[in-house]
Each structure stands twice: as structure tokens, then as C-alpha cells.
Amino acid sequence: MITDAVIEFDGVGRTYPGPPPVHALQPTTLTVRKGEFVAVIGPSGSGKSTFLNITGLLDRPTAGTYRLDGMDVDTLGESERTALRGRRIGFVFQAFHLLSHRTAVENVMVPMAYAGVARRKRHRLALETLRHVGLGHRAQAMSNQLSGGERQRVAVARALVTRPSLLLCDEPTGNLDTTTAGSVLELLDGLHRDGQTVVVVTHNPDVAAHTQRRLLIQDGHVHETTQGALA
Amino acid sequence: MIVEPTRLGIRDLASEALAGIIARPGRSTLTVLGTVLGIAAFVAVLGLTSTATSQISVRFTTLIATEVRVQPTGTVETAGRTTGPMFPDDAEARVERINGVQSAGISWSVGLDQVPGVAPVSTLPPGTGTAADAESFEIMASSPGYFRAIHAEFAAGRAFDTFHNTHAEPVAVLGEAVARRLGITRLDTSPTVFLAGEPFSVIGILNQAERTPEALLSVITPAGTAEQMWGPPSTANTPQMIIDTEVGAAQQVGDHVSLALRPNATDQYDITVPPDPHTLRDQVNTDLNMLFLTLAAVSLIVGMVGIANTTLVAVLERIGEIGLRRAAGARRRDIALQFLSESAGLGLLGGLVGTSLGVITVVAVAVVQEWTPVIEPVVTLPAPLGGAIIGLLAGLYPAWRASRIEPAEALHR
């Protein structure tokens, strides 16, 4: 067992029962260490979503063993997996999924309610995290008054506010124009430099170019790849 | 447990529910409308009933509760011929001796045989007027005590007394309406009316008769005079006795009247006493309430369906939010509780507004009617809670649906 591993896949696979059975993810063995910035790339239908769902504890593998922070999560019950998801993983989605009719800071406060952070601390922590992603000045703006880039920064702040060991991003720039996408990627870069473990699932090679390590998924098979292979 | 579990605290749950309701104020308002109307109807119906009931009992004591009517029944043999059972000559005095009786009087309608060419009631002597001058009013005979018993008041003159009665004096008291029709407004000219051609001096004009308003449309003569002129009352025109009792004495007086009038034949009289106030109140409650309470219940069901519908729509609209919350550590039960408390909150809101409207309605009606509003706390206080229960029931299915949503599917939209 590797002591500083965040994600450990040992022959993890996912088959959807048929007929015919679909091998969405072939048995895969890989490790993501603490502080790594990893891109998981592949065309649509390649098994990216299955990889994300299993990594994010939204789905269970049908084969192999998955350890998150050294814990065998397959043996855990549903409410324990929910707790682990809430405390150890921060999600960022393509569609942002901000609560409309709430301010930026209120959106960032949502995960802390489930994590049991004391009510009086939440506002201060949310504000600090918003400042960290460069949105301290927009804290009181309603979420539907924010631009796309601002929304994704709020979503990143929301994912970070519970100090998760893994930041899991699903097409984080999919709804953004090139310039805005670049600034969000720089934000992720910065988080990585601060030591945050980041996994980005994307079909976009430009996003992958920011990362230090790339995994290519094709027809459910996961390969380590190099910059050159993508270009 | 290797990881501390996640949960949504009760205060967070409440503030999430409140935020959900406030987020769409217009929709929330429309959603609770049915509940508002239902609860308001419930409170208003029950409040108006208790208000009206207490009002009824006030009126009840003042007039109806102090009235006993006696009517002879069957037939008896008197001096070889069959007549209706009548009152003894001293009936008034016998009844007035009963404890609790204020006054008593006998009256009957005098059925005059139509004599061709002679008007039953006229201001002109027979033979001088035409048929057009004739008026056909009710002619009544009464004992002197009758006027006290019906709470009579006079616009002019006075009632006849025992002297007129025992001496069969030809005097008459006119009801106000009769006097107006006959053109008699003052008594200092000693006006005379002709009843079936016989002259009678008018000695009083009646303008109030609380118990028997029909007396205002009648010409009333002393019983003694009527008997001498037209004979005793027949079975077709049975005399009736009205007894004015003290408050609360009517039932007891009713029990004793028969015995006082004719101790040897107590079954000869039909006694009508006022209904027991409690019975009457219960009757009002059941009669009046059932229809309106049914309507209120229908309205509440409609309100419940309304809340259920809106909450279900909200669940479908907020699939993304549900996925995000599940990803952020919300368990299925946290999601279910969130939507349940939202719908219960809507119901509670509807209940509060409805209760207020109901109370306002009761007070407004009471003010207009100059009644005292009476609202039972037993009805008012649990009413908002009833709204919350409606909301809770309405939220059960949508909340269950929300808790079944899989985060993986919800998030990839």
C-alpha cells in the first residue's frame, strides 16, 4: 500500500448487466498520489463518466478494489459512502449546479451544512474560500447575476470549502468560452501548486495540456499517455 | 464507522425549507391558496356557529323562553250538548297563582257568520255604507290579562279591564294597522266601529304586541262581550291561552298548568313549552355546520392536492440541486426531509393565513350584526397545525420521489 495515495484502483472494473453486458470500464489498476494534477481524457462514450462516478463514490465497481485515502470504500454502506463523498471529495460540474435565488456565499455554505460545521463559522469560512478563488468581491451577488466564469469559481469554492482530499472536476470548462476557460484552468493550476490533489475528466486536449499527468480512456481501457500522443 | 457521518441539522433543515418557500413567492402563494381557503372556512364556520349560538341563546331567554301556550283538546259533555273543552271562567286567576307566572290571557278568533249586506268591520252604521267601505279584519275576543301576556303597548288609549269583561261592555281595542285602514288616529273624539252591525267604542290602539304580532291586524273585544253577543267559542275557533313566565320558569309552569286549570281532567289541554335551550343549541350546531364543514373539507383536499402537485414539480425542476446536495454529503433521508419540511412549511403558512382570515371573518360578521364574536380556542389554536399536517401529507410522495433520484444521473444533465 502506498502511503500518500489518494486514489488506488486495484483491478477496478464496471460492467453494466446486459443483454448484452457492457464493459464500461475494463479492470484498471492505477494510483493517484497526494498533490497530483491528473487529466482523464477520452471521447464521449469511452467510459469517462463511469470512471468519474466510481471515483466520486456515485457508483460501485463490479470488479476489483477501490481505496480512497487508504480506505476500502467498496465494503462501506451507503450512508458511510455518502459521508465520505461529502467530506473527502469536492465536485465541480460542467453545469455548475449552483442554487439559484441564493448568493455566491450562500452557495459555498451548502456543503458545510451537511458536514456539520458550526453555523457561526460557515459564513467566515465560505468568504475566505471565495477570496481564495478570487471572488471575494462578488460574495453577496445572486448566483444568476454571475458570469459563467464566476459561477464556476463559486462552484470550485463550494467544492473546496470542506477541505477535501480530492477535487474531482467533470468537464469544468465545457460551458465556458476560451478566455474564461483559461482563467478557470489557471485557478486549478494554482490549487495544484498549493498541494491540492485535482482530477479533471474531460474530452478537451487543451484542458489536459495544463495537467502534469494524463490518463487516456478508450473503449473502457485506461492508458498512461504523454503530451505528444495527444497533439 | 471510519468516517464521521454527514447530516442536516434541524435548524439547517428549517432554513433550507424557508429558503425554498421564499425563492418563489408567487408560486408559494398560489400553492397555499387552497389550504388558506379550507382552513379559513373551517375557522369561520365554527366561529360563526359559536357566535350565532350564543346570540340565539340571548334572544331565546328574552322572549321565546318565557312563553307557554295552552290549547284545549278533545270534546266534553256540557249541559247535554257536546262542545269543545273550554277554559274555566276563572282560568286566568288559576294560572296566575302558579309560581313563576307573570301574566296569562285567553283569546280566540270570533268567526262571525257573514250577514249579507252587513260588513264585519266598518266605521259606518249598517245600511249606510256600501260594500266597498267594508273591511274584513280578524275579530278576536280576549280576556283582560291577554294584553299583559303579549307585552302589548298602546299608541293611544288603553286595554279593556275586568270591569268591561264582566259587564260585557261594547268596547274594542284596534290593532295599529286596522286603525290606520279605518282612518282612526285619535280617541278623544270617541270613535265607534261596527262589528257585524253592532256598535263598539274604541278605547285603545295597539302598536306593539311582541308575542303575537298578528294582534296588530285584529279588532279585539272583551271575552265576556263576545260571548254574550256571539256565543261561546266553538270547536272551530278554539280559545288559546298565552302565559308569560319568568325567565327559566317556563318548563315548570308547563308541568303545572293542566292541574291548575282542571284538576279532574289533566289530559284536556295541549301545552306548548319552549324547547330546552341546550337542545336548540345542539340542533343549530349540527344543522348549520355539516354542509359548510363538508365544503371546507373539500377545499382542504383541493389544497392538499395543490401542494402535492407544486412540490412534485419543484422536485423535477430541482433534480440538479438534488444531485449536487447528494454529492455534497446529503443522505436520501436528508433530501426527503428537505422537501417534506418545505411542503409542511407551505401548509403551516396556509394554516396561519387561513386562521387569521377565518377569525377576521367572524369578527367582521359579528360587528355588522352587532353580535359578540365567540371563538373557541379549541378550534383556533390547532388550525395552523392542521395546515401543517395537510402540507406534510401532501409532501410524502414528492419527497419519496426526490429521495430516489440517483446523483450520478442527476449531475450529468
PDB file of N, CA and C in Angstrom, chain A residues 166-213:
ATOM      1  N   LEU A 166      -9.620  15.221  -2.392  1.00  0.00           N
ATOM      2  CA  LEU A 166      -9.648  15.120  -3.856  1.00  0.00           C
ATOM      3  C   LEU A 166     -10.628  16.128  -4.433  1.00  0.00           C
ATOM      4  N   LEU A 167     -10.139  16.917  -5.424  1.00  0.00           N
ATOM      5  CA  LEU A 167     -11.025  17.799  -6.171  1.00  0.00           C
ATOM      6  C   LEU A 167     -11.297  17.111  -7.500  1.00  0.00           C
ATOM      7  N   LEU A 168     -12.581  16.739  -7.728  1.00  0.00           N
ATOM      8  CA  LEU A 168     -12.948  15.950  -8.894  1.00  0.00           C
ATOM      9  C   LEU A 168     -13.767  16.844  -9.822  1.00  0.00           C
ATOM     10  N   CYS A 169     -13.205  17.129 -11.035  1.00  0.00           N
ATOM     11  CA  CYS A 169     -13.862  18.062 -11.941  1.00  0.00           C
ATOM     12  C   CYS A 169     -14.346  17.331 -13.182  1.00  0.00           C
ATOM     13  N   ASP A 170     -15.642  17.573 -13.531  1.00  0.00           N
ATOM     14  CA  ASP A 170     -16.232  16.938 -14.697  1.00  0.00           C
ATOM     15  C   ASP A 170     -16.460  17.998 -15.757  1.00  0.00           C
ATOM     16  N   GLU A 171     -15.614  17.989 -16.818  1.00  0.00           N
ATOM     17  CA  GLU A 171     -15.703  18.989 -17.886  1.00  0.00           C
ATOM     18  C   GLU A 171     -15.861  20.398 -17.311  1.00  0.00           C
ATOM     19  N   PRO A 172     -14.909  20.868 -16.492  1.00  0.00           N
ATOM     20  CA  PRO A 172     -15.133  22.137 -15.775  1.00  0.00           C
ATOM     21  C   PRO A 172     -15.215  23.342 -16.712  1.00  0.00           C
ATOM     22  N   THR A 173     -14.702  23.208 -17.938  1.00  0.00           N
ATOM     23  CA  THR A 173     -14.708  24.349 -18.848  1.00  0.00           C
ATOM     24  C   THR A 173     -15.671  24.134 -20.009  1.00  0.00           C
ATOM     25  N   GLY A 174     -16.489  23.095 -19.924  1.00  0.00           N
ATOM     26  CA  GLY A 174     -17.359  22.721 -21.044  1.00  0.00           C
ATOM     27  C   GLY A 174     -18.363  23.791 -21.423  1.00  0.00           C
ATOM     28  N   ASN A 175     -18.790  24.615 -20.437  1.00  0.00           N
ATOM     29  CA  ASN A 175     -19.788  25.641 -20.717  1.00  0.00           C
ATOM     30  C   ASN A 175     -19.180  27.035 -20.820  1.00  0.00           C
ATOM     31  N   LEU A 176     -17.849  27.116 -20.952  1.00  0.00           N
ATOM     32  CA  LEU A 176     -17.191  28.422 -20.898  1.00  0.00           C
ATOM     33  C   LEU A 176     -16.487  28.724 -22.206  1.00  0.00           C
ATOM     34  N   ASP A 177     -16.329  30.024 -22.531  1.00  0.00           N
ATOM     35  CA  ASP A 177     -15.556  30.398 -23.713  1.00  0.00           C
ATOM     36  C   ASP A 177     -14.069  30.244 -23.417  1.00  0.00           C
ATOM     37  N   THR A 178     -13.217  30.344 -24.443  1.00  0.00           N
ATOM     38  CA  THR A 178     -11.795  30.007 -24.319  1.00  0.00           C
ATOM     39  C   THR A 178     -11.088  30.828 -23.249  1.00  0.00           C
ATOM     40  N   THR A 179     -11.353  32.166 -23.249  1.00  0.00           N
ATOM     41  CA  THR A 179     -10.660  33.043 -22.300  1.00  0.00           C
ATOM     42  C   THR A 179     -11.034  32.684 -20.863  1.00  0.00           C
ATOM     43  N   THR A 180     -12.369  32.556 -20.634  1.00  0.00           N
ATOM     44  CA  THR A 180     -12.841  32.227 -19.295  1.00  0.00           C
ATOM     45  C   THR A 180     -12.339  30.860 -18.877  1.00  0.00           C
ATOM     46  N   ALA A 181     -12.371  29.910 -19.840  1.00  0.00           N
ATOM     47  CA  ALA A 181     -11.885  28.557 -19.559  1.00  0.00           C
ATOM     48  C   ALA A 181     -10.437  28.622 -19.094  1.00  0.00           C
ATOM     49  N   GLY A 182      -9.630  29.480 -19.763  1.00  0.00           N
ATOM     50  CA  GLY A 182      -8.226  29.613 -19.398  1.00  0.00           C
ATOM     51  C   GLY A 182      -8.056  30.077 -17.967  1.00  0.00           C
ATOM     52  N   SER A 183      -8.891  31.030 -17.549  1.00  0.00           N
ATOM     53  CA  SER A 183      -8.725  31.552 -16.190  1.00  0.00           C
ATOM     54  C   SER A 183      -9.130  30.505 -15.156  1.00  0.00           C
ATOM     55  N   VAL A 184     -10.154  29.710 -15.489  1.00  0.00           N
ATOM     56  CA  VAL A 184     -10.552  28.648 -14.552  1.00  0.00           C
ATOM     57  C   VAL A 184      -9.444  27.600 -14.446  1.00  0.00           C
ATOM     58  N   LEU A 185      -8.815  27.289 -15.594  1.00  0.00           N
ATOM     59  CA  LEU A 185      -7.723  26.313 -15.575  1.00  0.00           C
ATOM     60  C   LEU A 185      -6.534  26.840 -14.778  1.00  0.00           C
ATOM     61  N   GLU A 186      -6.280  28.154 -14.889  1.00  0.00           N
ATOM     62  CA  GLU A 186      -5.206  28.744 -14.084  1.00  0.00           C
ATOM     63  C   GLU A 186      -5.511  28.625 -12.601  1.00  0.00           C
ATOM     64  N   LEU A 187      -6.810  28.791 -12.271  1.00  0.00           N
ATOM     65  CA  LEU A 187      -7.213  28.622 -10.874  1.00  0.00           C
ATOM     66  C   LEU A 187      -6.894  27.201 -10.401  1.00  0.00           C
ATOM     67  N   LEU A 188      -7.229  26.202 -11.250  1.00  0.00           N
ATOM     68  CA  LEU A 188      -6.938  24.806 -10.887  1.00  0.00           C
ATOM     69  C   LEU A 188      -5.436  24.592 -10.756  1.00  0.00           C
ATOM     70  N   ASP A 189      -4.676  25.218 -11.681  1.00  0.00           N
ATOM     71  CA  ASP A 189      -3.209  25.168 -11.607  1.00  0.00           C
ATOM     72  C   ASP A 189      -2.705  25.655 -10.262  1.00  0.00           C
ATOM     73  N   GLY A 190      -3.265  26.791  -9.864  1.00  0.00           N
ATOM     74  CA  GLY A 190      -2.858  27.400  -8.589  1.00  0.00           C
ATOM     75  C   GLY A 190      -3.147  26.473  -7.423  1.00  0.00           C
ATOM     76  N   LEU A 191      -4.333  25.860  -7.453  1.00  0.00           N
ATOM     77  CA  LEU A 191      -4.705  24.947  -6.366  1.00  0.00           C
ATOM     78  C   LEU A 191      -3.729  23.786  -6.304  1.00  0.00           C
ATOM     79  N   HIS A 192      -3.351  23.299  -7.488  1.00  0.00           N
ATOM     80  CA  HIS A 192      -2.397  22.203  -7.583  1.00  0.00           C
ATOM     81  C   HIS A 192      -1.057  22.614  -6.974  1.00  0.00           C
ATOM     82  N   ARG A 193      -0.626  23.837  -7.265  1.00  0.00           N
ATOM     83  CA  ARG A 193       0.655  24.304  -6.724  1.00  0.00           C
ATOM     84  C   ARG A 193       0.579  24.405  -5.197  1.00  0.00           C
ATOM     85  N   ASP A 194      -0.650  24.702  -4.671  1.00  0.00           N
ATOM     86  CA  ASP A 194      -0.809  24.761  -3.211  1.00  0.00           C
ATOM     87  C   ASP A 194      -0.856  23.368  -2.591  1.00  0.00           C
ATOM     88  N   GLY A 195      -0.836  22.305  -3.439  1.00  0.00           N
ATOM     89  CA  GLY A 195      -0.782  20.945  -2.904  1.00  0.00           C
ATOM     90  C   GLY A 195      -2.086  20.197  -3.001  1.00  0.00           C
ATOM     91  N   GLN A 196      -3.120  20.780  -3.630  1.00  0.00           N
ATOM     92  CA  GLN A 196      -4.419  20.115  -3.753  1.00  0.00           C
ATOM     93  C   GLN A 196      -4.361  19.025  -4.825  1.00  0.00           C
ATOM     94  N   THR A 197      -4.870  17.844  -4.502  1.00  0.00           N
ATOM     95  CA  THR A 197      -4.994  16.771  -5.488  1.00  0.00           C
ATOM     96  C   THR A 197      -6.173  17.102  -6.394  1.00  0.00           C
ATOM     97  N   VAL A 198      -5.944  17.140  -7.728  1.00  0.00           N
ATOM     98  CA  VAL A 198      -7.002  17.509  -8.670  1.00  0.00           C
ATOM     99  C   VAL A 198      -7.087  16.460  -9.768  1.00  0.00           C
ATOM    100  N   VAL A 199      -8.306  15.946 -10.011  1.00  0.00           N
ATOM    101  CA  VAL A 199      -8.529  15.066 -11.156  1.00  0.00           C
ATOM    102  C   VAL A 199      -9.569  15.728 -12.038  1.00  0.00           C
ATOM    103  N   VAL A 200      -9.230  15.937 -13.335  1.00  0.00           N
ATOM    104  CA  VAL A 200     -10.146  16.568 -14.277  1.00  0.00           C
ATOM    105  C   VAL A 200     -10.527  15.540 -15.327  1.00  0.00           C
ATOM    106  N   VAL A 201     -11.833  15.307 -15.466  1.00  0.00           N
ATOM    107  CA  VAL A 201     -12.312  14.423 -16.523  1.00  0.00           C
ATOM    108  C   VAL A 201     -12.788  15.296 -17.665  1.00  0.00           C
ATOM    109  N   THR A 202     -12.229  15.089 -18.880  1.00  0.00           N
ATOM    110  CA  THR A 202     -12.553  15.987 -19.977  1.00  0.00           C
ATOM    111  C   THR A 202     -12.352  15.285 -21.320  1.00  0.00           C
ATOM    112  N   HIS A 203     -12.955  15.855 -22.367  1.00  0.00           N
ATOM    113  CA  HIS A 203     -12.657  15.375 -23.719  1.00  0.00           C
ATOM    114  C   HIS A 203     -11.773  16.375 -24.444  1.00  0.00           C
ATOM    115  N   ASN A 204     -11.454  17.481 -23.744  1.00  0.00           N
ATOM    116  CA  ASN A 204     -10.772  18.606 -24.379  1.00  0.00           C
ATOM    117  C   ASN A 204      -9.255  18.534 -24.156  1.00  0.00           C
ATOM    118  N   PRO A 205      -8.426  18.338 -25.221  1.00  0.00           N
ATOM    119  CA  PRO A 205      -6.966  18.218 -25.076  1.00  0.00           C
ATOM    120  C   PRO A 205      -6.325  19.479 -24.498  1.00  0.00           C
ATOM    121  N   ASP A 206      -6.963  20.687 -24.739  1.00  0.00           N
ATOM    122  CA  ASP A 206      -6.396  21.929 -24.208  1.00  0.00           C
ATOM    123  C   ASP A 206      -6.409  21.929 -22.684  1.00  0.00           C
ATOM    124  N   VAL A 207      -7.478  21.361 -22.132  1.00  0.00           N
ATOM    125  CA  VAL A 207      -7.573  21.270 -20.673  1.00  0.00           C
ATOM    126  C   VAL A 207      -6.480  20.330 -20.172  1.00  0.00           C
ATOM    127  N   ALA A 208      -6.342  19.203 -20.883  1.00  0.00           N
ATOM    128  CA  ALA A 208      -5.360  18.193 -20.475  1.00  0.00           C
ATOM    129  C   ALA A 208      -3.956  18.757 -20.511  1.00  0.00           C
ATOM    130  N   ALA A 209      -3.716  19.741 -21.409  1.00  0.00           N
ATOM    131  CA  ALA A 209      -2.380  20.315 -21.558  1.00  0.00           C
ATOM    132  C   ALA A 209      -1.899  20.992 -20.285  1.00  0.00           C
ATOM    133  N   HIS A 210      -2.841  21.436 -19.437  1.00  0.00           N
ATOM    134  CA  HIS A 210      -2.458  22.095 -18.185  1.00  0.00           C
ATOM    135  C   HIS A 210      -1.948  21.120 -17.150  1.00  0.00           C
ATOM    136  N   THR A 211      -2.277  19.864 -17.328  1.00  0.00           N
ATOM    137  CA  THR A 211      -2.007  18.926 -16.243  1.00  0.00           C
ATOM    138  C   THR A 211      -0.640  18.294 -16.370  1.00  0.00           C
ATOM    139  N   GLN A 212      -0.223  17.674 -15.284  1.00  0.00           N
ATOM    140  CA  GLN A 212       1.108  17.134 -15.150  1.00  0.00           C
ATOM    141  C   GLN A 212       1.089  15.672 -15.597  1.00  0.00           C
ATOM    142  N   ARG A 213      -0.096  15.051 -15.528  1.00  0.00           N
ATOM    143  CA  ARG A 213      -0.212  13.641 -15.845  1.00  0.00           C
ATOM    144  C   ARG A 213      -1.541  13.412 -16.559  1.00  0.00           C
TER     145      ARG A 213
END
